[in-house]
Coordinates of C-alpha atoms in Angstrom, one line a residue:
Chain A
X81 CA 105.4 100.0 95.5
X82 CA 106.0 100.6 91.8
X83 CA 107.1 103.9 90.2
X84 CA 108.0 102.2 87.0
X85 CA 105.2 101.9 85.5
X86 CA 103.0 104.9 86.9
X87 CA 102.1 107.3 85.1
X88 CA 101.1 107.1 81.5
X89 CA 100.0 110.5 81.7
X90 CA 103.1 111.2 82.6
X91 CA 104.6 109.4 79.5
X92 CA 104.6 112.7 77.1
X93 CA 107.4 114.1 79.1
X94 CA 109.3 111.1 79.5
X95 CA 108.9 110.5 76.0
X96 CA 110.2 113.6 74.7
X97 CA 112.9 113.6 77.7
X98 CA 114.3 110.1 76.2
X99 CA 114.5 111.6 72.9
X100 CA 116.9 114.3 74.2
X101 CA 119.1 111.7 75.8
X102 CA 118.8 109.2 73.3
X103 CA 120.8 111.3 70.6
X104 CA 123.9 111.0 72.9
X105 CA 123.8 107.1 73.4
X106 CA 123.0 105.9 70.0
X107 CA 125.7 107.9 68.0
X108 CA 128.0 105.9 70.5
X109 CA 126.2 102.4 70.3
X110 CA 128.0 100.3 67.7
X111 CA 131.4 99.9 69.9
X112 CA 129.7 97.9 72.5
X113 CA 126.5 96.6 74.2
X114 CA 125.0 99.2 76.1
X115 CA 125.3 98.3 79.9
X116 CA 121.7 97.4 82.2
X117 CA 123.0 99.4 85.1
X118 CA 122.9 102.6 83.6
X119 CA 119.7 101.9 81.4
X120 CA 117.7 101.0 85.1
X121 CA 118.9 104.2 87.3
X122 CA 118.4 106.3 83.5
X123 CA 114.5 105.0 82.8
X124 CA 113.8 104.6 86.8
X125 CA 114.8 108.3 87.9
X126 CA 112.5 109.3 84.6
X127 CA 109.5 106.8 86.0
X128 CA 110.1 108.8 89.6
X129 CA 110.1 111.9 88.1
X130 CA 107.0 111.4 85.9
X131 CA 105.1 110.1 89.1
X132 CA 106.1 113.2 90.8
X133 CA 104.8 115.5 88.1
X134 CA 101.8 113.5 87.0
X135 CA 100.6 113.8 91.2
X136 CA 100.9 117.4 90.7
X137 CA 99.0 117.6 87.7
X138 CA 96.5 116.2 89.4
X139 CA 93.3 118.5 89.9
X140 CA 92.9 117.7 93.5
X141 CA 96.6 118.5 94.2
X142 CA 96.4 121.9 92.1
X143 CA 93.3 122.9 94.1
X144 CA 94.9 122.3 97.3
X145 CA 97.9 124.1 96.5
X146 CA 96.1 126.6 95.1
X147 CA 94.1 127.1 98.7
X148 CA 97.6 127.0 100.5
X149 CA 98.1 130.2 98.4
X150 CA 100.5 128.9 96.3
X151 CA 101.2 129.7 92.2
X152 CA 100.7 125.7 91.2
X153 CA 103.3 127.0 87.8
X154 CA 105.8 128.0 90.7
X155 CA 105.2 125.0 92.5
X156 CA 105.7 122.9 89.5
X157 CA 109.0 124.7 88.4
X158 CA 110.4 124.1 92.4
X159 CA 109.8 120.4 91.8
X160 CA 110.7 120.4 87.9
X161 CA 114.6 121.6 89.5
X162 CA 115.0 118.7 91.8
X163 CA 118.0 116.5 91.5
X164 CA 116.9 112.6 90.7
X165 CA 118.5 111.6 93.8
X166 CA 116.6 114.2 95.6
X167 CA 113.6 112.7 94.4
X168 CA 114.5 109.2 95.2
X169 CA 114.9 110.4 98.6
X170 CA 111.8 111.8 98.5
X171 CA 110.0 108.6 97.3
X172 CA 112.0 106.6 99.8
X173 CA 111.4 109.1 102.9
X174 CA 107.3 108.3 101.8
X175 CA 107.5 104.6 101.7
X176 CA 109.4 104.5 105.2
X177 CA 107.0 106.8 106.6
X178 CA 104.0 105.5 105.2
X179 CA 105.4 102.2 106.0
X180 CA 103.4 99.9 103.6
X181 CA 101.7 98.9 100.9
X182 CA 98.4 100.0 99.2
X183 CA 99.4 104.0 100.4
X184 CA 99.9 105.3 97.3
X185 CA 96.8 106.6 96.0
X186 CA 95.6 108.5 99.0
X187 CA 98.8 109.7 100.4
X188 CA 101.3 110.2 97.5
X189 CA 99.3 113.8 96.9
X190 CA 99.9 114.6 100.6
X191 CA 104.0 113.9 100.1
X192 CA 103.8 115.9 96.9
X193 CA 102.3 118.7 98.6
X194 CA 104.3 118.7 101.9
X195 CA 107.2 118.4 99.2
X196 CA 105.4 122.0 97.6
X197 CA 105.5 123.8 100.5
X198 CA 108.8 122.3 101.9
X199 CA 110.5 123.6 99.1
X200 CA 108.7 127.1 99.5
X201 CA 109.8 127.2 103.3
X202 CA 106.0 126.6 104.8
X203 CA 107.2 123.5 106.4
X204 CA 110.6 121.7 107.1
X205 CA 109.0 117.5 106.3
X206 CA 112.1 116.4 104.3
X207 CA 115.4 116.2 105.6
X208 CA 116.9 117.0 102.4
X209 CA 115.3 120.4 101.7
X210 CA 116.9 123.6 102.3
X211 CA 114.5 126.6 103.3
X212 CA 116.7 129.8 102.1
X213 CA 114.5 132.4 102.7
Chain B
X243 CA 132.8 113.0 131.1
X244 CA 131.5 112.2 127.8
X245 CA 131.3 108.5 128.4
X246 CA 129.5 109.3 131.6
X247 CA 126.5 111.2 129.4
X248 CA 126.7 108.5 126.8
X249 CA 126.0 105.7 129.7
X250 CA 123.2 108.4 131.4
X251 CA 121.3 108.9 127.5
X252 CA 121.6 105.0 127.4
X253 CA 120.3 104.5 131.0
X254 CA 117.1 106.4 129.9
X255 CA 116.9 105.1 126.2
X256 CA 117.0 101.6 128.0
X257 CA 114.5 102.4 130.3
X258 CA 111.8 104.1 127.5
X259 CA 112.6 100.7 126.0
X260 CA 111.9 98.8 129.1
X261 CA 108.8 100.3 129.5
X262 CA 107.4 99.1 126.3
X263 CA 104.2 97.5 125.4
X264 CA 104.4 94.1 124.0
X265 CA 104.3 94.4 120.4
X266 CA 101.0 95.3 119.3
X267 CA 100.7 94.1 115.0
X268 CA 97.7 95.9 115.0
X269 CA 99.5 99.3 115.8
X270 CA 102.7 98.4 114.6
X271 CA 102.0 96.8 110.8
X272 CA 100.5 98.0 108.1
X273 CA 99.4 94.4 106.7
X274 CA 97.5 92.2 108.4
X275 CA 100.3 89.9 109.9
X276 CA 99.2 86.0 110.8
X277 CA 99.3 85.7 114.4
X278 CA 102.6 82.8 114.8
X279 CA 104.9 82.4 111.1
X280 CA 107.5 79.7 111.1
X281 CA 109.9 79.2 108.4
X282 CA 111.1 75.1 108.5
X283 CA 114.0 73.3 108.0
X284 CA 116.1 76.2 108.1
X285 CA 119.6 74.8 108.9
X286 CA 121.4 75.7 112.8
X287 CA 124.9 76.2 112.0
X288 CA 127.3 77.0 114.9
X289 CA 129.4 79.9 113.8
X290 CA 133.1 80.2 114.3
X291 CA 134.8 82.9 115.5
X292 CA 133.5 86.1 114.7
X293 CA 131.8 83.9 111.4
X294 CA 128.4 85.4 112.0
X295 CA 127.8 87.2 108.9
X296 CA 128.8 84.4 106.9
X297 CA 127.2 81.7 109.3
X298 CA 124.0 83.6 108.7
X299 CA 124.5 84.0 104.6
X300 CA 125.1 80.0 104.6
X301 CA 122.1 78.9 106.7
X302 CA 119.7 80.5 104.2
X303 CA 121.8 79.6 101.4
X304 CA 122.0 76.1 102.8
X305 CA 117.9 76.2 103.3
X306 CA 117.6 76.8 99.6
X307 CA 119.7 74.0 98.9
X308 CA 123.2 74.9 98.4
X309 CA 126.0 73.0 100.0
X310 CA 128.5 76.0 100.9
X311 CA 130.1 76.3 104.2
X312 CA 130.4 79.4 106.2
X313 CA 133.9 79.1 105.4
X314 CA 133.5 79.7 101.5
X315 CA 131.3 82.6 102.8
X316 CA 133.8 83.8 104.8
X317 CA 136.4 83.6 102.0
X318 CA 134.7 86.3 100.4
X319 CA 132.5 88.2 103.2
X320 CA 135.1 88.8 106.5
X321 CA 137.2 91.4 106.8
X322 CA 139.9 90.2 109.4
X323 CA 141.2 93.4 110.4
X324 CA 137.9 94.1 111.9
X325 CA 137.1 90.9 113.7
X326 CA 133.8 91.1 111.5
X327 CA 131.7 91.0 108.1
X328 CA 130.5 94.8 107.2
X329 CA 127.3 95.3 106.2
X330 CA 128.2 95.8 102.2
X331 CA 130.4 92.9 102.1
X332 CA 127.0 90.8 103.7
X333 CA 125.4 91.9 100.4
X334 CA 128.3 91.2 97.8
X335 CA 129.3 88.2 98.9
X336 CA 125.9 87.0 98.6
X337 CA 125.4 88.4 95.0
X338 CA 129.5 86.5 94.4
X339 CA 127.6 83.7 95.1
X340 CA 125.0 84.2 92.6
X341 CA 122.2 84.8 94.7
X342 CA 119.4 87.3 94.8
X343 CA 120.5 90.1 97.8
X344 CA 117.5 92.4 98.6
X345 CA 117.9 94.8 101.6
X346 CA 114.4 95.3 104.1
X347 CA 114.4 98.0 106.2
X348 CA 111.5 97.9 108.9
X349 CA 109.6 95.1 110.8
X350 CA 106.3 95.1 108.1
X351 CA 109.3 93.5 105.5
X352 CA 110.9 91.7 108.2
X353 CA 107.1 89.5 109.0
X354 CA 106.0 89.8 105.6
X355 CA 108.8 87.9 104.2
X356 CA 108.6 85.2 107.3
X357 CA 105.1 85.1 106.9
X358 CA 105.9 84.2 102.8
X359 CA 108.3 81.1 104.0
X360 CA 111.8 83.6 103.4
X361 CA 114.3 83.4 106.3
X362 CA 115.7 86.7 107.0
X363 CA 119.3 88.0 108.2
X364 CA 119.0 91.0 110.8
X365 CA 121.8 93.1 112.2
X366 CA 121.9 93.7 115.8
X367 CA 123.6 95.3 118.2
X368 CA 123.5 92.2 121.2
X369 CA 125.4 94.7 123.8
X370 CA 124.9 98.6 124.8
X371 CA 125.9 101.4 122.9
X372 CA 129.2 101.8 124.7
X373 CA 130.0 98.5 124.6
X374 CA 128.9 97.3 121.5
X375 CA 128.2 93.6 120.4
X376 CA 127.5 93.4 116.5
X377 CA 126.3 90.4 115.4
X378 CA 124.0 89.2 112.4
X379 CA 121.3 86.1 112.9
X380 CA 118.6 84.9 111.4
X381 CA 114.7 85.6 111.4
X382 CA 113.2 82.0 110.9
X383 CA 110.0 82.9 112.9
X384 CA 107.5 84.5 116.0
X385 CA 104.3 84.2 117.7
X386 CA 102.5 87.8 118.6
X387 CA 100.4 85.7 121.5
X388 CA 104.1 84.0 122.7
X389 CA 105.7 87.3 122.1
X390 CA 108.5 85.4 120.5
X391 CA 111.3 86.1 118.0
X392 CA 112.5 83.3 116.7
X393 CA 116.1 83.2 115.4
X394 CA 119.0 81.4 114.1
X395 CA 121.7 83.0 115.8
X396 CA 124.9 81.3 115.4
X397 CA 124.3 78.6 118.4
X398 CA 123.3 75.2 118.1
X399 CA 120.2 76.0 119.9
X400 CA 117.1 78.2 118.3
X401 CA 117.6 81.6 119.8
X402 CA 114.0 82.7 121.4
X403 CA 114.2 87.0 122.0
X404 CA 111.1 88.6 123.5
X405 CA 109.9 91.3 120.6
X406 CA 111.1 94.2 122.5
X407 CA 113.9 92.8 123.4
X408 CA 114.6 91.7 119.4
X409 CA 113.3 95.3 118.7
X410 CA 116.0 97.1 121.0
X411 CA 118.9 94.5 119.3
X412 CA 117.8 95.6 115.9
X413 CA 117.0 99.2 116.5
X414 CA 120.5 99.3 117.0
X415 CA 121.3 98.1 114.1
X416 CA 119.1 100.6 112.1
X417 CA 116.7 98.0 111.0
X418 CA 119.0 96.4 108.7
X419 CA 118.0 93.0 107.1
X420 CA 119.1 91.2 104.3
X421 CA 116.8 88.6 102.1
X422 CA 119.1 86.5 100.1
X423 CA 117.4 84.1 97.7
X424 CA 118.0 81.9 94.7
X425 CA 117.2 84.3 91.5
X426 CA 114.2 82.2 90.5
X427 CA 112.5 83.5 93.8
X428 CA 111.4 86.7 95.0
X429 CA 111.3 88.7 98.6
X430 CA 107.5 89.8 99.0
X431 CA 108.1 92.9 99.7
X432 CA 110.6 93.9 97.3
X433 CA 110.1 96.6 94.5
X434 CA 110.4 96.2 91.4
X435 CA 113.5 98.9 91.3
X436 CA 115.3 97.3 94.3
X437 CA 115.0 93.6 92.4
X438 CA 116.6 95.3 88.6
X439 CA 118.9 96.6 90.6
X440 CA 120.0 93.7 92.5
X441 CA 119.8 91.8 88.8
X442 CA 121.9 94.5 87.4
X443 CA 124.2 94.0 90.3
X444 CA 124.5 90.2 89.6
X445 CA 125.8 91.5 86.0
X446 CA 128.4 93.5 87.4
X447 CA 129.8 90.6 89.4
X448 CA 130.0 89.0 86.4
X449 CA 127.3 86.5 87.7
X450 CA 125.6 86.1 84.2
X451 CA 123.5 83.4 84.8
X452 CA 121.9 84.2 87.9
X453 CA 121.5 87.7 86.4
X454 CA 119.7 86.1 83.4
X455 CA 118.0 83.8 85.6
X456 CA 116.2 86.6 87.7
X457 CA 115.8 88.5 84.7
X458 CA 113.4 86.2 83.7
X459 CA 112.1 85.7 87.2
X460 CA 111.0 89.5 86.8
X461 CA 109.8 89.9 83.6
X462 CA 107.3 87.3 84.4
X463 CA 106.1 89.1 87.3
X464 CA 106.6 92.9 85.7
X465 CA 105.7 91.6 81.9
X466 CA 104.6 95.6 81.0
X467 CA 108.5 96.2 81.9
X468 CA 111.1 95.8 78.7
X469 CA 114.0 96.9 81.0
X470 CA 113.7 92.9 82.4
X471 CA 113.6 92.0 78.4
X472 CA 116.9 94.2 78.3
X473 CA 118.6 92.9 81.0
X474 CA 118.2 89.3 79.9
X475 CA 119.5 89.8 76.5
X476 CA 122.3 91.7 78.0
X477 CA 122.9 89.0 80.3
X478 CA 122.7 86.2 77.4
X479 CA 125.0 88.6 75.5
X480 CA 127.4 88.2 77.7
X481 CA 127.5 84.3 78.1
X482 CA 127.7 84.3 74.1
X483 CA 124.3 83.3 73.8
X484 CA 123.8 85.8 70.6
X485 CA 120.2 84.2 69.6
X486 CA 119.1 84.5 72.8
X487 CA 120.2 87.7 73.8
X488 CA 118.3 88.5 70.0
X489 CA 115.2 87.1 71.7
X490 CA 115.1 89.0 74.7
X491 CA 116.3 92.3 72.7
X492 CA 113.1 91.8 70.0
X493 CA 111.1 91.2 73.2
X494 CA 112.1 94.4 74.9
X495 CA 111.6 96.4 71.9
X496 CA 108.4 95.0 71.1
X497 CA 107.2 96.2 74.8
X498 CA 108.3 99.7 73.9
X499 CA 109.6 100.6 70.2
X500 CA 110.6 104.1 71.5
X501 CA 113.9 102.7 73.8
X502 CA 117.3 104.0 71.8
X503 CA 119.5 101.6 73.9
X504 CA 116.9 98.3 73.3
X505 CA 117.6 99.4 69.3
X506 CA 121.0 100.2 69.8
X507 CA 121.8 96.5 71.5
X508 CA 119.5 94.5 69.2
X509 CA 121.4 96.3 66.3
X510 CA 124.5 94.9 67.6
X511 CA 124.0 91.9 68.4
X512 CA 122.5 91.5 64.3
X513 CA 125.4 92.8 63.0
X514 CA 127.4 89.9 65.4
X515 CA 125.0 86.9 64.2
X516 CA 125.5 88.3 60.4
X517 CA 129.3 89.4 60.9

């Protein structure tokens, strides 16, 4: 499974979202080469994230939020102020779970929206969300 | 009076377990699994002493080609104060040795890389929770009719484990497994995150040709990808391979124009080839 290159529709965000963080690491290029490591977990926690959001952009996944009774702009906003390791745990928790390949399509929306309602203390799916009521 | 409960929740978790089905692929994988997978000529080495995690990292290593003993393994795998080689050290010692480390976690990797012709190490827990055996082999086969496990388990002879039985061992051990391959290969079932980051790993242990090696292994099976064009000029970068890492910097910003630290690096290593 491959959240690095999902997403185009996603790419806007991520676009604009590099520009922000590219200001900081070219003003300090020329003393050395700019490491891999940090490049990977920089690009792949924005590829996760854009995945994430593109899913709930999706009309399907507004409409079924929308039916759980749910503001999709609230919903959006709860997942926008996730941690990138939160959402690599997320992503991990789904692959476990759905345990294989080929799941993306038809159950990423279902994760996303279990995430949703997790986060607004309907359900209790992820281990790592807290429902503070 | 705690040791008695532990033995009383094993006594039932052993008995759940007893009274389970023989594995049935069809329920239990989410690909369609050939019936009987056999990976050949991987090598039976007898371990020494406590030498199972490096016994197991030089069997594969020694099916792929290499000549190392579990011995060099060991050099820089074991931890003597603990009779045994920890699961992290399984992994570094394995990138050390310049080869491609990818973690599976559950038994669809475990067949689907068997099934592809990769041998994988397992961690299993041979004994019972209060008296614990730890001990790594490896996956060179099975046969759903047979309901066989085949492994490589540190003995001279194949080590044949009934699934359930193989699936108690390594539920034990959390459903660790380790693929370790040369870096011009790739685990099936690995992502492309988990293989950039094992690349990237083989950077930081200074392992710059196997780094640039699966570099390349990657970018031709993610060519959309310019991190894989980054890494390899990195990597060439830091053998002093200046043109080369230019290459594989043009190449990465030719897949996306938009990447500050692609620019940044290719920058660099201009003003190096003109300075």
């Amino acid at each position: 499974m491959n959240f690095l290159d999902i997403g185009k529709k996603g790419m806007v965000i991520a676009l604009s979202a590099q520009i922000v963080l590219a200001t900081s690491t070219v003003t300090m290029a020329q003393t050395e080469m700019l490491g891999t490591e940090a490049a990977i977990s920089k690009y792949a926690a924005l590829a996760n994230r854009d995945a994430l959001m593109g899913e709930m952009q999706r009309a399907e996944v507004q409409a079924e939020i929308e039916a759980l009774g749910i503001d999709p702009a609230e919903a959006e906003a709860r997942l926008a102020a996730l941690s990138d390791e939160e959402i690599a745990t997320m992503l991990t928790q789904m692959e476990d779970d759905s345990a294989g390949a080929g799941i993306v399509s038809t159950l990423f929306s279902v994760f996303v929206i279990l995430l949703v309602t997790d986060l607004l203390c309907f359900t209790r799916f992820f281990n790592f969300t807290r429902c503070v009521r | 009076m705690r040791i008695l409960r532990r033995i009383a929740g094993l006594l039932v978790l052993s008995w759940l377990a007893a009274c389970a089905a023989t594995f049935d692929p069809d329920e239990r994988l989410s690909f369609e699994a050939p019936t009987r997978a056999e990976v050949p000529d991987v090598p039976l080495i007898k371990q020494e002493d406590f030498f199972c995690g490096p016994s197991s990292i030089a069997m594969v290593m020694q099916w792929a080609g290499s000549e190392i003993t579990q011995q060099e393994v060991a050099a820089l795998a074991f931890s003597p104060g603990a009779d045994g080689t920890y699961l992290a050290d399984m992994i570094g010692s394995s990138r050390r040795l310049g080869q491609l480390a990818v973690e599976i976690r559950n038994f669809d990797q475990l067949l689907a890389e068997v099934a592809a012709g990769y041998p994988v190490i397992v961690f299993q827990n041979l004994g019972l929770g209060v008296l614990p055996m730890w001990h790594y082999g490896v996956v060179t086969g099975y046969d759903f009719e047979k309901d066989e496990v085949y492994l490589n388990s540190g003995q001279l002879d194949k080590m044949v484990m009934p699934f359930a039985v193989f699936e108690r061992t390594w539920r034990r051990g959390d459903f660790w497994g380790l693929v370790v391959l040369p870096p011009d290969q790739l685990p099936v079932t690995a992502s492309e995150a988990d293989v950039l980051s094992a690349a990237a790993a083989l950077e930081r242990v200074e392992q710059y040709q196997a780094a640039e090696t699966l570099y390349g292994t990657g970018a031709a099976k993610w060519p959309e990808n310019w991190l894989w064009q980054f890494g390899l000029g990195n990597a060439r970068y830091a053998q002093g391979d200046l043109r080369g890492a230019r290459r594989a910097l043009r190449r990465a910003r030719g897949l996306d124009p938009s990447i500050p630290e692609v620019r940044a690096n290719l920058a660099f290593v201009e003003g190096e080839i003109a300075g």
